[in-house]
PDB file of C-alpha atoms in Angstrom:
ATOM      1  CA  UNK N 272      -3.985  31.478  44.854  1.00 89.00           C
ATOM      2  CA  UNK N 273      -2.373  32.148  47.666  1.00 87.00           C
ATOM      3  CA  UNK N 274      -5.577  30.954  50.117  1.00 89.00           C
ATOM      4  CA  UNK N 275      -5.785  27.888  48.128  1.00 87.00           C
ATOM      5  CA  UNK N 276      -9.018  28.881  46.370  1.00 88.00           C
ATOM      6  CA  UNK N 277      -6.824  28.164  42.794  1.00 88.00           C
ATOM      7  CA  UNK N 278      -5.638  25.004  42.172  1.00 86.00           C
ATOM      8  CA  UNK N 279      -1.460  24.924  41.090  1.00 86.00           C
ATOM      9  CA  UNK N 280      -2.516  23.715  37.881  1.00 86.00           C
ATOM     10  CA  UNK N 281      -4.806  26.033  36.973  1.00 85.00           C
ATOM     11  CA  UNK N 282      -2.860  27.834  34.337  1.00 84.00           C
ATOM     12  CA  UNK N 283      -2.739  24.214  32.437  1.00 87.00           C
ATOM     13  CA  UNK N 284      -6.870  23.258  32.257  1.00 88.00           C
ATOM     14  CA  UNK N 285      -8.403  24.712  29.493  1.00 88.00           C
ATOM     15  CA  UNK N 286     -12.238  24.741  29.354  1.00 86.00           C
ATOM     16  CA  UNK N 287     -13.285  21.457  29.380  1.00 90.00           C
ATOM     17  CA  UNK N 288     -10.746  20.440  31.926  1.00 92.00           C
ATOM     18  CA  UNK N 289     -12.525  22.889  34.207  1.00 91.00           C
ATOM     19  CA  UNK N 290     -15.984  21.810  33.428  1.00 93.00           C
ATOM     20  CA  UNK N 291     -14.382  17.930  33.935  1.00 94.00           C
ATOM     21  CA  UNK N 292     -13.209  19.409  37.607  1.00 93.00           C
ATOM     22  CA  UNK N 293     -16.276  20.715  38.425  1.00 94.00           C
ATOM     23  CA  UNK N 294     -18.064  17.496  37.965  1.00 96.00           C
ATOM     24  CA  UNK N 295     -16.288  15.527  39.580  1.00 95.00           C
ATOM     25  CA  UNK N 296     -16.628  17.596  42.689  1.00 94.00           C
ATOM     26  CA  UNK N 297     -13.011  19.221  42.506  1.00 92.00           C
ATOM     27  CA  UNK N 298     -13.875  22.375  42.288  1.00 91.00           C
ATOM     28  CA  UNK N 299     -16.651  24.572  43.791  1.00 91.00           C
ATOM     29  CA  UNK N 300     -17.423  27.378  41.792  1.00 91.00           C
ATOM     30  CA  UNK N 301     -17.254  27.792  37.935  1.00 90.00           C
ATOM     31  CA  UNK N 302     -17.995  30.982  35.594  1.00 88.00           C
ATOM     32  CA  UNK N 303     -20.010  29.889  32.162  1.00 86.00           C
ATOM     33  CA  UNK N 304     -23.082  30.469  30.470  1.00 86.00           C
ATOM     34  CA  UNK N 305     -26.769  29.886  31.801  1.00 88.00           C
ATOM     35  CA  UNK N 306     -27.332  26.545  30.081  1.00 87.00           C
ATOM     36  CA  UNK N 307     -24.797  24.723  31.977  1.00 91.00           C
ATOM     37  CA  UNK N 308     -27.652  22.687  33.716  1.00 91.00           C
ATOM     38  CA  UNK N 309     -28.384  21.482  30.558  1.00 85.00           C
ATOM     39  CA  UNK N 310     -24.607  20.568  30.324  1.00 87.00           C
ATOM     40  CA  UNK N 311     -22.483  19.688  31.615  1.00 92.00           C
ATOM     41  CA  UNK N 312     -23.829  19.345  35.177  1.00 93.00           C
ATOM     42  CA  UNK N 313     -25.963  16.082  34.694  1.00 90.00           C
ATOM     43  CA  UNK N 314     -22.486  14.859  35.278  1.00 93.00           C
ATOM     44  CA  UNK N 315     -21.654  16.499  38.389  1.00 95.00           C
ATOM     45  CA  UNK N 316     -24.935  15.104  39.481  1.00 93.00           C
ATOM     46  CA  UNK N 317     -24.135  11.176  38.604  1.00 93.00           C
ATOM     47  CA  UNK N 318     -20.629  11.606  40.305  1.00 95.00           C
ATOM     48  CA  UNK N 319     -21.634  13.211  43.039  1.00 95.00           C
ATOM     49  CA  UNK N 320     -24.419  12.030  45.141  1.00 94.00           C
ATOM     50  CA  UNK N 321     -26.507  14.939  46.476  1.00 94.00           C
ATOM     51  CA  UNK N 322     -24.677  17.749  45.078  1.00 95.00           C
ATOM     52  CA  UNK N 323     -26.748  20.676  44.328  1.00 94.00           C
ATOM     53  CA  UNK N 324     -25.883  24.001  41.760  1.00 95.00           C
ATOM     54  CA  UNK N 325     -27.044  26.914  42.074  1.00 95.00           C
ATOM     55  CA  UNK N 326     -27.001  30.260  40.352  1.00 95.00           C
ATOM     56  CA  UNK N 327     -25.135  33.296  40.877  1.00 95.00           C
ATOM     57  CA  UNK N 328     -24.928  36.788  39.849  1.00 94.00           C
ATOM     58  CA  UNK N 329     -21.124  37.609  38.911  1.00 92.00           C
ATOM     59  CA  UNK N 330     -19.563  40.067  41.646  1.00 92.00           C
ATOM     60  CA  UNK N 331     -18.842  43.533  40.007  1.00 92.00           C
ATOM     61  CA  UNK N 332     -15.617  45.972  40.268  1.00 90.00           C
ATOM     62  CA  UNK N 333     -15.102  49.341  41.874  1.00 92.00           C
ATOM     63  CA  UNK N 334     -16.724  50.668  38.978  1.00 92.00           C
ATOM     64  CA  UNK N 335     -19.701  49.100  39.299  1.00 93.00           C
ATOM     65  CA  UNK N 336     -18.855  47.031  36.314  1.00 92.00           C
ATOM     66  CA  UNK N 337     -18.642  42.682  35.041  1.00 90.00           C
ATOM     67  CA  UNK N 338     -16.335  42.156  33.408  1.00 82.00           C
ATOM     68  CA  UNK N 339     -17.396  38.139  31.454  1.00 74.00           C
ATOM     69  CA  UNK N 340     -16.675  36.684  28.313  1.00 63.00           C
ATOM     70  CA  UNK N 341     -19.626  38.308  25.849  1.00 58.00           C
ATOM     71  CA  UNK N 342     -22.175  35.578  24.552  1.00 53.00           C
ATOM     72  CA  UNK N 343     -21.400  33.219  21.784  1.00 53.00           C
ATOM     73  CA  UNK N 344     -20.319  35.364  18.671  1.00 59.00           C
ATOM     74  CA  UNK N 345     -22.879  36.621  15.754  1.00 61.00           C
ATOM     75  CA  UNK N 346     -21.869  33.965  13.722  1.00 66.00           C
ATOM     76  CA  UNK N 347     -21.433  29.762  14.488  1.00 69.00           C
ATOM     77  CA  UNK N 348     -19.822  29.233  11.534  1.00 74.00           C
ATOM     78  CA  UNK N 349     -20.194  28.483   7.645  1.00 80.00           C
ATOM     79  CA  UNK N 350     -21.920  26.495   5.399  1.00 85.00           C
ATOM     80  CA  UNK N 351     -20.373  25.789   2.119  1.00 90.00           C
ATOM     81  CA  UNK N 352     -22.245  25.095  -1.482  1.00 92.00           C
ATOM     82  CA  UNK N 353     -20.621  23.102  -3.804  1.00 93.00           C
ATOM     83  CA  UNK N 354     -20.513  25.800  -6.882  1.00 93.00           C
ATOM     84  CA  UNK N 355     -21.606  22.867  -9.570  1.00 95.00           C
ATOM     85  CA  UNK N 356     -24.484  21.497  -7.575  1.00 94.00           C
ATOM     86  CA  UNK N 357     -27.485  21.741  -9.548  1.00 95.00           C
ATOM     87  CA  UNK N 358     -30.036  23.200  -7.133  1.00 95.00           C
ATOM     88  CA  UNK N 359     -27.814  25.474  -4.967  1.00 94.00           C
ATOM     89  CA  UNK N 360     -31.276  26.975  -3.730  1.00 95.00           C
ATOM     90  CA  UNK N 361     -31.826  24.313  -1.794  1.00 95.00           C
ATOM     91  CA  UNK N 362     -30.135  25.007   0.905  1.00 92.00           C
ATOM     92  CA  UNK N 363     -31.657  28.445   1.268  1.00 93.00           C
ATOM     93  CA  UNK N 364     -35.153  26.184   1.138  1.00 95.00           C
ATOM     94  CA  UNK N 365     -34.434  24.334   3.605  1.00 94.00           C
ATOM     95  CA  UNK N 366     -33.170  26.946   6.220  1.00 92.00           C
ATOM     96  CA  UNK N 367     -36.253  28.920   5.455  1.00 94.00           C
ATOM     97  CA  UNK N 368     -38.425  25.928   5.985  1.00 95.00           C
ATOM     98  CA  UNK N 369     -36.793  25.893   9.418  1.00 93.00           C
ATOM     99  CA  UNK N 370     -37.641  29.051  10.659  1.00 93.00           C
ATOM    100  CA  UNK N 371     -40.853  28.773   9.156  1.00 93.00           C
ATOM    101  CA  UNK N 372     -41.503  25.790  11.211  1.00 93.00           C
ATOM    102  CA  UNK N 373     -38.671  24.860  14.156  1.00 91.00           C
ATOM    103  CA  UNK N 374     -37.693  28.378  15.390  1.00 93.00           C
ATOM    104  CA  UNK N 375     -40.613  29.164  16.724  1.00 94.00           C
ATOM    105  CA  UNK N 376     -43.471  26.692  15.662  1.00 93.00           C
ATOM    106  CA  UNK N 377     -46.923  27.803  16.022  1.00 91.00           C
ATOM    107  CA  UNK N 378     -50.010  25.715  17.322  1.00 91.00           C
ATOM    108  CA  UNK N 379     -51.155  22.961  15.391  1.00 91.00           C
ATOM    109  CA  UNK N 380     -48.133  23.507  13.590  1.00 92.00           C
ATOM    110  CA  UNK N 381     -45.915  20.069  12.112  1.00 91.00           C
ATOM    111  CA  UNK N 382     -43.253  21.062  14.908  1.00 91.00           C
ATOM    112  CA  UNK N 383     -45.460  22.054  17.414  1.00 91.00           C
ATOM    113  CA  UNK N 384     -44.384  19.450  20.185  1.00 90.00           C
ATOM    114  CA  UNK N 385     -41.126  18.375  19.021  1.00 88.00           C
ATOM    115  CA  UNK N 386     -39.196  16.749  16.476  1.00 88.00           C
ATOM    116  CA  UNK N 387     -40.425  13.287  16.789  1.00 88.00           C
ATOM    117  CA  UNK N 388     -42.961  11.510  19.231  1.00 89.00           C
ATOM    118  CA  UNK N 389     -40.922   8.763  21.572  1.00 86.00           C
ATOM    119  CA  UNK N 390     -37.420  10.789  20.624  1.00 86.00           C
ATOM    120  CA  UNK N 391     -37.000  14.538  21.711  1.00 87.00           C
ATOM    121  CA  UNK N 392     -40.986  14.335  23.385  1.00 89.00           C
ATOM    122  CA  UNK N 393     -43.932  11.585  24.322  1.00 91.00           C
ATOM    123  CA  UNK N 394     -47.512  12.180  25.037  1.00 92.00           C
ATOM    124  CA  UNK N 395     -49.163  10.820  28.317  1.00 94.00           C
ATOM    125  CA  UNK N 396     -52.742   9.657  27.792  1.00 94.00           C
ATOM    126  CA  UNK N 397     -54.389  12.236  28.752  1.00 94.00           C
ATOM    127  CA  UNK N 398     -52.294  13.983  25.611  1.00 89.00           C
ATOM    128  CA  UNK N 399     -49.683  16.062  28.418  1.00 88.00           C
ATOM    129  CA  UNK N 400     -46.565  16.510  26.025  1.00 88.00           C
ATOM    130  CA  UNK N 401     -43.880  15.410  28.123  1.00 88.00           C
ATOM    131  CA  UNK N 402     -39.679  15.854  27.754  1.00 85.00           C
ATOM    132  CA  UNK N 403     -38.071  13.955  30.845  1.00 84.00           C
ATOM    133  CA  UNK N 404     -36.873  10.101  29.681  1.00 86.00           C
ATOM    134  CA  UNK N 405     -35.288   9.751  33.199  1.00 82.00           C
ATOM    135  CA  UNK N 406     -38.850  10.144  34.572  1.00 85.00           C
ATOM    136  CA  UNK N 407     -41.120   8.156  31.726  1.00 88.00           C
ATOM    137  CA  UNK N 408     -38.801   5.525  30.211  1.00 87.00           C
ATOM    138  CA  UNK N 409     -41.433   3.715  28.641  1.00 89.00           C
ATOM    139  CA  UNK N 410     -42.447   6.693  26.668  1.00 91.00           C
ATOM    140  CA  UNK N 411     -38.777   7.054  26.097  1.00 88.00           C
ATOM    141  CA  UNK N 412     -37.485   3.744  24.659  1.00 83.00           C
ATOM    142  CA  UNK N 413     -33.694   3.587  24.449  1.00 77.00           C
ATOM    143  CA  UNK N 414     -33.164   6.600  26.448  1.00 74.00           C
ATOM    144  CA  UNK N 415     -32.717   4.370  29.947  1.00 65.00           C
ATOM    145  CA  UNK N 416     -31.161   7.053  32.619  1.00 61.00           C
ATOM    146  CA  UNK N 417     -30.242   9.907  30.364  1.00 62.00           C
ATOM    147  CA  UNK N 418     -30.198  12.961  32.196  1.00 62.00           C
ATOM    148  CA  UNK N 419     -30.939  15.210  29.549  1.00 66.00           C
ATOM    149  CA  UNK N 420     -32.887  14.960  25.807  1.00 74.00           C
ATOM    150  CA  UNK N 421     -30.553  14.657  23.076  1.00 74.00           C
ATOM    151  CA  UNK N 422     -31.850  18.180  20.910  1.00 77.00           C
ATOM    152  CA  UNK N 423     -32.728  16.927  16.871  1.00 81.00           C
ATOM    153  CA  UNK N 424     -31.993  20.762  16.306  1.00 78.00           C
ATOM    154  CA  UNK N 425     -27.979  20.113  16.728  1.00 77.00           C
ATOM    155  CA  UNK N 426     -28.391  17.002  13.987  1.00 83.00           C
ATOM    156  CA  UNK N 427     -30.082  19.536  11.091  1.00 87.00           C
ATOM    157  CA  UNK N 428     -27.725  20.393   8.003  1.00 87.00           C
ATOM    158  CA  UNK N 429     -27.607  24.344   9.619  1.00 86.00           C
ATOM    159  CA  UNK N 430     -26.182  22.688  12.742  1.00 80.00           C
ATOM    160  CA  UNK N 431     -28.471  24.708  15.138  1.00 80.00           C
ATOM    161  CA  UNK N 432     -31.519  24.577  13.147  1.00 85.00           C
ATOM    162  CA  UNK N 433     -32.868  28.074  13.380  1.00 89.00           C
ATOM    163  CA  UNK N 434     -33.144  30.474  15.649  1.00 86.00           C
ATOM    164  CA  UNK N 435     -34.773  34.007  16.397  1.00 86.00           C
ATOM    165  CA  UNK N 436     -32.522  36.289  18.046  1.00 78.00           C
ATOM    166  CA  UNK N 437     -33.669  36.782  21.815  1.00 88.00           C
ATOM    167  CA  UNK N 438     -36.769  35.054  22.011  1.00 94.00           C
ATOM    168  CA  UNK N 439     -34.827  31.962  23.806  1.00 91.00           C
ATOM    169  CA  UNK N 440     -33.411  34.797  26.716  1.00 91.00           C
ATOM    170  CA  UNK N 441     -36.914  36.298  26.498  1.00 94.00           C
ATOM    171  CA  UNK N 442     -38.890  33.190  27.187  1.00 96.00           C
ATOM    172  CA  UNK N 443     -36.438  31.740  29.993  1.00 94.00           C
ATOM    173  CA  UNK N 444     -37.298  35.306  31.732  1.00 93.00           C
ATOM    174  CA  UNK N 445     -40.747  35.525  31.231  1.00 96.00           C
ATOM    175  CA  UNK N 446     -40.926  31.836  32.897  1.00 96.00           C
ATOM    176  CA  UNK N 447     -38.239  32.995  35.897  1.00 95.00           C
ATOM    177  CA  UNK N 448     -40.546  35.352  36.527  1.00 94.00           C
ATOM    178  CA  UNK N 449     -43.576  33.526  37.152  1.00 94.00           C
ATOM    179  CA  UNK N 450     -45.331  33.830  33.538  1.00 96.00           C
ATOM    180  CA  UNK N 451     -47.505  30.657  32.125  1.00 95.00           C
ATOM    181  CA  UNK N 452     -45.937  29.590  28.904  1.00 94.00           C
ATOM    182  CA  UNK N 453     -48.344  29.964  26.211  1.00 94.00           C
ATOM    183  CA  UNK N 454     -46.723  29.727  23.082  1.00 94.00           C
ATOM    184  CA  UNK N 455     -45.342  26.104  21.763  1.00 92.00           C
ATOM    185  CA  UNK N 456     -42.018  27.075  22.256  1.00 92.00           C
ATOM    186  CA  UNK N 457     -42.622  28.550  25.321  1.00 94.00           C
ATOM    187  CA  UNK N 458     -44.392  25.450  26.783  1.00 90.00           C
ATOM    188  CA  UNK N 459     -41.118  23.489  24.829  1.00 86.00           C
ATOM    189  CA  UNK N 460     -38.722  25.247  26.667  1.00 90.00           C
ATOM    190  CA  UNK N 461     -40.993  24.981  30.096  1.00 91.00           C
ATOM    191  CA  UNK N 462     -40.185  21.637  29.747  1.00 84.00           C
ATOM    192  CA  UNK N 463     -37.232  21.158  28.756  1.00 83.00           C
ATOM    193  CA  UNK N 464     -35.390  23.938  30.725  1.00 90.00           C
ATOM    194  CA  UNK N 465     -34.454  23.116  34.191  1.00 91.00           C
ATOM    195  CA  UNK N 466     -35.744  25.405  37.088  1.00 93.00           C
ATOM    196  CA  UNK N 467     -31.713  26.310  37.517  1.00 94.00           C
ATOM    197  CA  UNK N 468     -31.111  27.158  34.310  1.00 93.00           C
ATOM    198  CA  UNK N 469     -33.909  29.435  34.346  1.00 95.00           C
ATOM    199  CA  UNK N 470     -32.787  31.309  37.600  1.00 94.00           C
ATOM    200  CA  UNK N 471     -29.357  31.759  36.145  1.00 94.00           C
ATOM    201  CA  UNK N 472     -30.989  33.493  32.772  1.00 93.00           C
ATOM    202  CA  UNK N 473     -32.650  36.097  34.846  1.00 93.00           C
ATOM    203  CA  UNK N 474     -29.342  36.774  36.485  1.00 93.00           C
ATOM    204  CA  UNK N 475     -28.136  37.170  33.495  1.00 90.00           C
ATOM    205  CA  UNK N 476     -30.496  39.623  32.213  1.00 90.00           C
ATOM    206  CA  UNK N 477     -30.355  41.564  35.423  1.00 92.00           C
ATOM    207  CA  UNK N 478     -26.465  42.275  34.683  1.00 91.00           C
ATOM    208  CA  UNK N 479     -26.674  43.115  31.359  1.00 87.00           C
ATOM    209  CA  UNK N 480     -26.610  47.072  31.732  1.00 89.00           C
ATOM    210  CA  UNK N 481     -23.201  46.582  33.840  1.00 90.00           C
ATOM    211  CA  UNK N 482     -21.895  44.354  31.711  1.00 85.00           C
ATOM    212  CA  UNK N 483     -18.711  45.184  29.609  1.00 84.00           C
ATOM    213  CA  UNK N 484     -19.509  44.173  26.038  1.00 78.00           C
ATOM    214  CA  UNK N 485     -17.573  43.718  23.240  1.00 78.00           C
ATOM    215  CA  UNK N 486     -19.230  44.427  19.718  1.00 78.00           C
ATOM    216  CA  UNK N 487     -16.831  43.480  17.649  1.00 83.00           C
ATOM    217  CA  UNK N 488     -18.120  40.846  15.758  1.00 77.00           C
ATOM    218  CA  UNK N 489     -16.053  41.150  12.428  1.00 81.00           C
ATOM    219  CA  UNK N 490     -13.685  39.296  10.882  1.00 83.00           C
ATOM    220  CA  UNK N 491     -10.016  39.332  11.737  1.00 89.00           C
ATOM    221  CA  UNK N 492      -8.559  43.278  10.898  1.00 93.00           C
ATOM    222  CA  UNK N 493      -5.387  43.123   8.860  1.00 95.00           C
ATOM    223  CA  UNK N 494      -2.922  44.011  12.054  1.00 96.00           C
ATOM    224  CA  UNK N 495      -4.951  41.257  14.207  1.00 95.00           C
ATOM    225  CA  UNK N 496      -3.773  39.034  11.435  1.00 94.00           C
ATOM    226  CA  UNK N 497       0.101  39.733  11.912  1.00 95.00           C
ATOM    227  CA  UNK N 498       0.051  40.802  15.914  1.00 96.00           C
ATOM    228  CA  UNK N 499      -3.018  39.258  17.360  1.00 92.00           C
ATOM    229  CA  UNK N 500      -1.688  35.560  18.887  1.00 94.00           C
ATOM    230  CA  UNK N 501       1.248  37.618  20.289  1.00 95.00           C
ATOM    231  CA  UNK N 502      -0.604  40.776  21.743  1.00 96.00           C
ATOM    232  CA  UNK N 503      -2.976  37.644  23.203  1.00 94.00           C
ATOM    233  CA  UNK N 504       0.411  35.754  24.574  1.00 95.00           C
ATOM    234  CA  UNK N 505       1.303  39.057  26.552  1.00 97.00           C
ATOM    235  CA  UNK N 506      -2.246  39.248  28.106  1.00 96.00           C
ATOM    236  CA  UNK N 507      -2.212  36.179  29.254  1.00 92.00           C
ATOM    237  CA  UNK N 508       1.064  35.383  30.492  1.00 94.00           C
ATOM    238  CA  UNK N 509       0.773  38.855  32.248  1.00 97.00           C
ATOM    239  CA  UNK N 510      -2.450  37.651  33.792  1.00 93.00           C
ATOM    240  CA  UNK N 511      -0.910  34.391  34.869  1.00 93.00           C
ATOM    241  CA  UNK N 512       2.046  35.880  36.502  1.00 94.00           C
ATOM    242  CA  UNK N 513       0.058  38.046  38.686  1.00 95.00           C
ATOM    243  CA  UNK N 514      -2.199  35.561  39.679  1.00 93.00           C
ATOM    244  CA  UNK N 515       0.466  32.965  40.686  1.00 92.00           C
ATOM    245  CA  UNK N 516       2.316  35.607  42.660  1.00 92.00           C
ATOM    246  CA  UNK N 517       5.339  36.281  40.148  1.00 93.00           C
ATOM    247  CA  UNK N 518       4.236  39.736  39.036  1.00 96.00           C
ATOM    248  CA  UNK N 519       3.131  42.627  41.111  1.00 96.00           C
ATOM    249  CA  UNK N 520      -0.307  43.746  40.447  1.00 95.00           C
ATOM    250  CA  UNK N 521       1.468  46.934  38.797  1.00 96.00           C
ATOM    251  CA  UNK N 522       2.775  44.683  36.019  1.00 97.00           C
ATOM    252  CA  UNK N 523      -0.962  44.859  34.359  1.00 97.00           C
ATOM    253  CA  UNK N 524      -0.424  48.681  33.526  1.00 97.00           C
ATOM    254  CA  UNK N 525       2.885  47.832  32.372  1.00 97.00           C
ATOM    255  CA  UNK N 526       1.295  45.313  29.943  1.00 98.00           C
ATOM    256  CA  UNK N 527      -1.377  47.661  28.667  1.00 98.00           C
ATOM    257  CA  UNK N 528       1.219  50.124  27.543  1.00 98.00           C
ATOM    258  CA  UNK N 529       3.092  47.452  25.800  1.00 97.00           C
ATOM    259  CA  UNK N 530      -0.117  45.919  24.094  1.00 97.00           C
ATOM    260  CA  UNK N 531      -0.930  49.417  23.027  1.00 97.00           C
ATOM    261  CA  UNK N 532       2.682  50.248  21.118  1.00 96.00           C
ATOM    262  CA  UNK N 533       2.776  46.622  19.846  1.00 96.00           C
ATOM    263  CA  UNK N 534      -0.120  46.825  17.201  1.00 96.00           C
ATOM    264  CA  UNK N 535      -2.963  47.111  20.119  1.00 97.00           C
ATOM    265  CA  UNK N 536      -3.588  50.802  19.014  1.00 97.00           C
ATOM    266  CA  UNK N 537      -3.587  49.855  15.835  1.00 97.00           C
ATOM    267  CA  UNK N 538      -6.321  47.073  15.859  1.00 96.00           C
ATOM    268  CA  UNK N 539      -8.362  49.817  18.480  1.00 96.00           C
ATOM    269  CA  UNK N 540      -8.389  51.958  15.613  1.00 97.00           C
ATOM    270  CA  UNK N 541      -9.285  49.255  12.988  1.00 96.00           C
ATOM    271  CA  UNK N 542     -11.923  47.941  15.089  1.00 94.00           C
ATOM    272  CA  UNK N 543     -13.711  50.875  15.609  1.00 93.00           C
ATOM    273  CA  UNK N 544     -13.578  52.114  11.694  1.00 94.00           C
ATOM    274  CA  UNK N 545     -15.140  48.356  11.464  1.00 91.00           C
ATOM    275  CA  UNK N 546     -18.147  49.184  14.075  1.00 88.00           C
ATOM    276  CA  UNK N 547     -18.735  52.749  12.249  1.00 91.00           C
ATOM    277  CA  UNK N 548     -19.210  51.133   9.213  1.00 89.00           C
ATOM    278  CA  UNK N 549     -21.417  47.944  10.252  1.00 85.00           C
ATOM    279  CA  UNK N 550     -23.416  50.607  12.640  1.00 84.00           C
ATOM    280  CA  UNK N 551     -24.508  52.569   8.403  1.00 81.00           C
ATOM    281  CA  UNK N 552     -25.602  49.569   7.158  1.00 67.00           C
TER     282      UNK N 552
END
């Protein structure tokens, strides 16, 4: 802060401020997940002539540890049945028809290239499956410069159609290491996947023994749900103090002892009982 390496305002942008800096060519470095080729940085790309990204790993502590925000959380959200619909198995039908046939399609299958020809892929005439409507337009009608396909698996009632846990991180690291895609969604995600994107997933997967995790993935405990915005106010204001110069870096010990006698012990304990018991089942 003091070098000039934080912007003043950085304590007011929130997430998509940042990403809005950072594409705009304010900002030089940003810390997010390995897709961000995908998006948002088609943007920095169209504002900025001949800016480049690039990948890198994220620097570690004295204890040889990362400290990042864990991946996105075990569970996207809901879907709600309407208790006097008539065929409440549907639902169930149709997310079972997905991973039967979108998560991870198999030759010849009805998804094997794609959702639909001339929208989210195109064939060449010489039958190449193709995914890039900034470089074949005509394939691509409507699409005009897009950076990027729009994904018909963010459109589908389960919102992110279906998936099967790690073979998206496997894939991008078999192909960052050199393998030929074989598979449909491995030649898909060839495709699709920018080389960058692909560079930053084997980082990614290169730090994940160092990486602090969190595995709590439950639902609120019952002390997070009376102490948990204000044990998350005193982390953060104590974080933002230090970094603007107010605090000394001492003050962060001084926080963790109040965090603890303010209901932090408490949800430590409540959280763990929580991982015992998922860990039986």
């Amino acid at each position: 802060m003091e070098k000039g390496y934080i912007t003043k305002d950085a304590g007011l942008v929130d997430e998509n401020g940042g990403y809005e800096q950072f594409t705009k060519g304010q900002a030089g470095a940003i810390v997010g997940r390995n897709w961000l080729p995908d998006w948002p940085f088609g943007d920095l790309l169209n504002n900025v002539p001949g800016a480049k990204y690039k990948a890198y790993a994220i620097p570690a502590g004295p204890d040889g540890k990362i400290g990042t925000q864990s991946g996105n959380p075990s569970v996207n959200g809901w879907m709600l049945i309407n208790k006097d619909s008539k065929h409440q198995e549907a639902l169930l039908r149709y997310y079972n028809f997905l991973f039967d046939n979108w998560a991870n399609p198999q030759k010849g299958g009805i998804f094997e290239n794609g959702f639909a020809e001339g929208y989210d892929y195109a064939k060449q005439a010489d039958g190449t499956v193709v995914k890039d409507p900034a470089k074949y337009p005509d394939l691509f009608p409507g699409y005009g410069d897009r950076t990027h396909l729009v994904e018909p698996i963010y459109y589908s009632l389960t919102f992110d159609g279906a998936r099967e846990p790690g073979l998206y991180a496997e894939t991008m690291n078999k192909l960052a290491n050199g393998g030929t895609p074989e598979t449909p969604y491995e030649i898909a995600t060839a495709a699709v996947r920018k080389p960058e994107n692909i560079e930053a997933m084997k980082i990614v997967l290169e730090q994940k023994d160092i990486r602090m995790k969190n595995y709590f993935q439950g639902p609120l405990t019952e002390t997070m749900k009376s102490k948990n915005e204000l044990l998350k106010k005193l982390v953060l204001q104590t974080y933002s103090k230090i970094i603007y110069g107010q605090s000394p870096i001492e003050e962060f010990d001084t926080m963790v002892a109040n965090w603890k006698k303010s209901g932090g012990d408490e949800i430590t304990k409540e959280v763990n009982d929580w991982y015992i018991s998922a860990s039986k089942k």
